[in-house]
Amino acid sequence: MNTDVMFSSKTDNWATPPEFFRELDKEFHFDLDPAADDTNHKCDKYFTVAEDGLSQEWGGP
């Protein structure tokens, strides 16, 4: 397996490309970005690394 691409960055902080997000948002209508920062969030409501989105309440029905 070629892992050069997987380990080619000095960071694991990657933003979702805007055009890809827009396509998914057309179907799913996101209202939360659980893994973002103050400069790359795609929704008004978002969690940063410091807030640890995986340990937060995401809401839902």
Tab-separated table of N, CA and C in Angstrom:
chain	number	residue	atom	x	y	z
A	1	MET	N	0.857	-1.173	0.000
A	1	MET	CA	0.000	0.000	0.000
A	1	MET	C	0.905	1.240	0.000
A	2	ASN	N	0.539	2.220	-0.797
A	2	ASN	CA	1.287	3.473	-0.866
A	2	ASN	C	0.723	4.447	0.166
A	3	THR	N	1.454	4.698	1.224
A	3	THR	CA	0.991	5.588	2.296
A	3	THR	C	1.607	6.980	2.205
A	4	ASP	N	2.345	7.262	1.121
A	4	ASP	CA	2.998	8.570	0.984
A	4	ASP	C	2.012	9.721	1.096
A	5	VAL	N	0.862	9.590	0.461
A	5	VAL	CA	-0.131	10.672	0.500
A	5	VAL	C	-0.709	10.822	1.902
A	6	MET	N	-1.008	9.697	2.549
A	6	MET	CA	-1.615	9.761	3.880
A	6	MET	C	-0.711	10.448	4.896
A	7	PHE	N	0.575	10.357	4.731
A	7	PHE	CA	1.511	10.926	5.696
A	7	PHE	C	2.316	12.088	5.103
A	8	SER	N	1.737	12.752	4.098
A	8	SER	CA	2.466	13.807	3.402
A	8	SER	C	2.308	15.178	4.046
A	9	SER	N	1.467	15.310	5.036
A	9	SER	CA	1.223	16.601	5.664
A	9	SER	C	1.778	16.616	7.085
A	10	LYS	N	2.138	17.777	7.536
A	10	LYS	CA	2.628	17.930	8.904
A	10	LYS	C	1.470	18.148	9.885
A	11	THR	N	0.236	18.154	9.381
A	11	THR	CA	-0.931	18.390	10.217
A	11	THR	C	-2.068	17.450	9.824
A	12	ASP	N	-2.998	17.239	10.724
A	12	ASP	CA	-4.202	16.492	10.383
A	12	ASP	C	-5.412	17.424	10.357
A	13	ASN	N	-5.161	18.718	10.319
A	13	ASN	CA	-6.213	19.726	10.300
A	13	ASN	C	-6.530	20.077	8.845
A	14	TRP	N	-7.488	19.363	8.272
A	14	TRP	CA	-7.867	19.550	6.876
A	14	TRP	C	-9.328	19.976	6.822
A	15	ALA	N	-9.626	21.011	6.061
A	15	ALA	CA	-11.008	21.478	5.897
A	15	ALA	C	-11.660	20.758	4.718
A	16	THR	N	-12.953	20.555	4.825
A	16	THR	CA	-13.715	20.012	3.711
A	16	THR	C	-13.752	21.043	2.594
A	17	PRO	N	-13.459	20.667	1.366
A	17	PRO	CA	-13.533	21.633	0.262
A	17	PRO	C	-14.953	22.197	0.130
A	18	PRO	N	-15.078	23.506	-0.045
A	18	PRO	CA	-16.408	24.151	-0.086
A	18	PRO	C	-17.355	23.552	-1.122
A	19	GLU	N	-16.871	23.251	-2.316
A	19	GLU	CA	-17.762	22.719	-3.354
A	19	GLU	C	-18.285	21.328	-2.990
A	20	PHE	N	-17.462	20.519	-2.337
A	20	PHE	CA	-17.891	19.200	-1.880
A	20	PHE	C	-18.939	19.346	-0.779
A	21	PHE	N	-18.706	20.256	0.169
A	21	PHE	CA	-19.670	20.501	1.237
A	21	PHE	C	-21.011	20.946	0.660
A	22	ARG	N	-20.993	21.870	-0.298
A	22	ARG	CA	-22.250	22.375	-0.883
A	22	ARG	C	-23.065	21.248	-1.501
A	23	GLU	N	-22.402	20.342	-2.205
A	23	GLU	CA	-23.118	19.218	-2.813
A	23	GLU	C	-23.771	18.331	-1.756
A	24	LEU	N	-23.052	17.997	-0.700
A	24	LEU	CA	-23.624	17.188	0.373
A	24	LEU	C	-24.728	17.936	1.118
A	25	ASP	N	-24.521	19.224	1.314
A	25	ASP	CA	-25.498	20.028	2.049
A	25	ASP	C	-26.838	20.121	1.309
A	26	LYS	N	-26.819	20.041	-0.005
A	26	LYS	CA	-28.071	20.050	-0.785
A	26	LYS	C	-28.986	18.905	-0.366
A	27	GLU	N	-28.384	17.782	-0.029
A	27	GLU	CA	-29.179	16.612	0.362
A	27	GLU	C	-29.427	16.542	1.861
A	28	PHE	N	-28.414	16.865	2.672
A	28	PHE	CA	-28.498	16.617	4.105
A	28	PHE	C	-28.808	17.852	4.961
A	29	HIS	N	-28.659	19.058	4.422
A	29	HIS	CA	-28.997	20.306	5.136
A	29	HIS	C	-28.339	20.378	6.516
A	30	PHE	N	-27.030	20.412	6.516
A	30	PHE	CA	-26.267	20.434	7.756
A	30	PHE	C	-26.526	21.699	8.577
A	31	ASP	N	-26.564	21.556	9.897
A	31	ASP	CA	-26.670	22.724	10.781
A	31	ASP	C	-25.578	22.704	11.854
A	32	LEU	N	-24.654	21.748	11.751
A	32	LEU	CA	-23.560	21.635	12.703
A	32	LEU	C	-22.299	21.165	11.989
A	33	ASP	N	-21.197	21.815	12.300
A	33	ASP	CA	-19.883	21.383	11.829
A	33	ASP	C	-19.112	20.956	13.077
A	34	PRO	N	-19.050	19.650	13.372
A	34	PRO	CA	-18.499	19.187	14.646
A	34	PRO	C	-16.978	19.163	14.731
A	35	ALA	N	-16.300	19.444	13.635
A	35	ALA	CA	-14.831	19.419	13.646
A	35	ALA	C	-14.314	20.561	12.776
A	36	ALA	N	-14.287	21.750	13.342
A	36	ALA	CA	-13.937	22.948	12.570
A	36	ALA	C	-13.084	23.885	13.403
A	37	ASP	N	-12.841	25.049	12.846
A	37	ASP	CA	-12.204	26.109	13.621
A	37	ASP	C	-12.843	27.438	13.222
A	38	ASP	N	-12.359	28.515	13.809
A	38	ASP	CA	-12.982	29.821	13.583
A	38	ASP	C	-12.837	30.322	12.154
A	39	THR	N	-11.951	29.736	11.376
A	39	THR	CA	-11.748	30.216	10.008
A	39	THR	C	-12.310	29.294	8.935
A	40	ASN	N	-12.612	28.029	9.261
A	40	ASN	CA	-13.049	27.114	8.209
A	40	ASN	C	-14.420	26.475	8.446
A	41	HIS	N	-15.160	26.901	9.449
A	41	HIS	CA	-16.452	26.260	9.724
A	41	HIS	C	-17.424	26.492	8.580
A	42	LYS	N	-18.239	25.476	8.322
A	42	LYS	CA	-19.204	25.525	7.229
A	42	LYS	C	-20.624	25.802	7.702
A	43	CYS	N	-20.855	25.770	9.012
A	43	CYS	CA	-22.171	26.027	9.586
A	43	CYS	C	-22.030	27.077	10.683
A	44	ASP	N	-23.138	27.737	11.003
A	44	ASP	CA	-23.109	28.726	12.087
A	44	ASP	C	-22.737	28.078	13.416
A	45	LYS	N	-23.233	26.859	13.641
A	45	LYS	CA	-22.885	26.131	14.863
A	45	LYS	C	-21.741	25.181	14.542
A	46	TYR	N	-20.669	25.257	15.308
A	46	TYR	CA	-19.516	24.398	15.083
A	46	TYR	C	-18.747	24.193	16.376
A	47	PHE	N	-17.950	23.132	16.398
A	47	PHE	CA	-17.082	22.837	17.533
A	47	PHE	C	-15.639	22.840	17.064
A	48	THR	N	-14.775	23.397	17.889
A	48	THR	CA	-13.347	23.429	17.604
A	48	THR	C	-12.656	22.250	18.291
A	49	VAL	N	-11.384	22.092	18.027
A	49	VAL	CA	-10.601	21.039	18.687
A	49	VAL	C	-10.682	21.209	20.206
A	50	ALA	N	-10.578	22.444	20.668
A	50	ALA	CA	-10.616	22.708	22.112
A	50	ALA	C	-11.956	22.292	22.725
A	51	GLU	N	-13.035	22.408	21.957
A	51	GLU	CA	-14.364	22.034	22.457
A	51	GLU	C	-14.634	20.531	22.317
A	52	ASP	N	-13.812	19.828	21.561
A	52	ASP	CA	-13.924	18.380	21.366
A	52	ASP	C	-15.325	17.981	20.905
A	53	GLY	N	-15.575	18.168	19.622
A	53	GLY	CA	-16.885	17.885	19.048
A	53	GLY	C	-17.410	16.486	19.293
A	54	LEU	N	-16.535	15.512	19.487
A	54	LEU	CA	-17.002	14.152	19.731
A	54	LEU	C	-17.585	13.966	21.122
A	55	SER	N	-17.279	14.867	22.044
A	55	SER	CA	-17.833	14.740	23.395
A	55	SER	C	-18.988	15.717	23.629
A	56	GLN	N	-19.414	16.416	22.597
A	56	GLN	CA	-20.503	17.386	22.708
A	56	GLN	C	-21.845	16.773	22.322
A	57	GLU	N	-22.908	17.401	22.769
A	57	GLU	CA	-24.259	17.026	22.352
A	57	GLU	C	-24.507	17.620	20.969
A	58	TRP	N	-24.902	16.787	20.014
A	58	TRP	CA	-25.123	17.256	18.661
A	58	TRP	C	-26.575	17.593	18.386
A	59	GLY	N	-27.460	17.267	19.301
A	59	GLY	CA	-28.878	17.531	19.087
A	59	GLY	C	-29.513	16.371	18.354
A	60	GLY	N	-30.528	16.675	17.583
A	60	GLY	CA	-31.237	15.641	16.814
A	60	GLY	C	-32.658	15.508	17.301
A	61	PRO	N	-33.369	14.549	16.700
A	61	PRO	CA	-34.801	14.383	17.043
A	61	PRO	C	-35.024	13.909	18.466
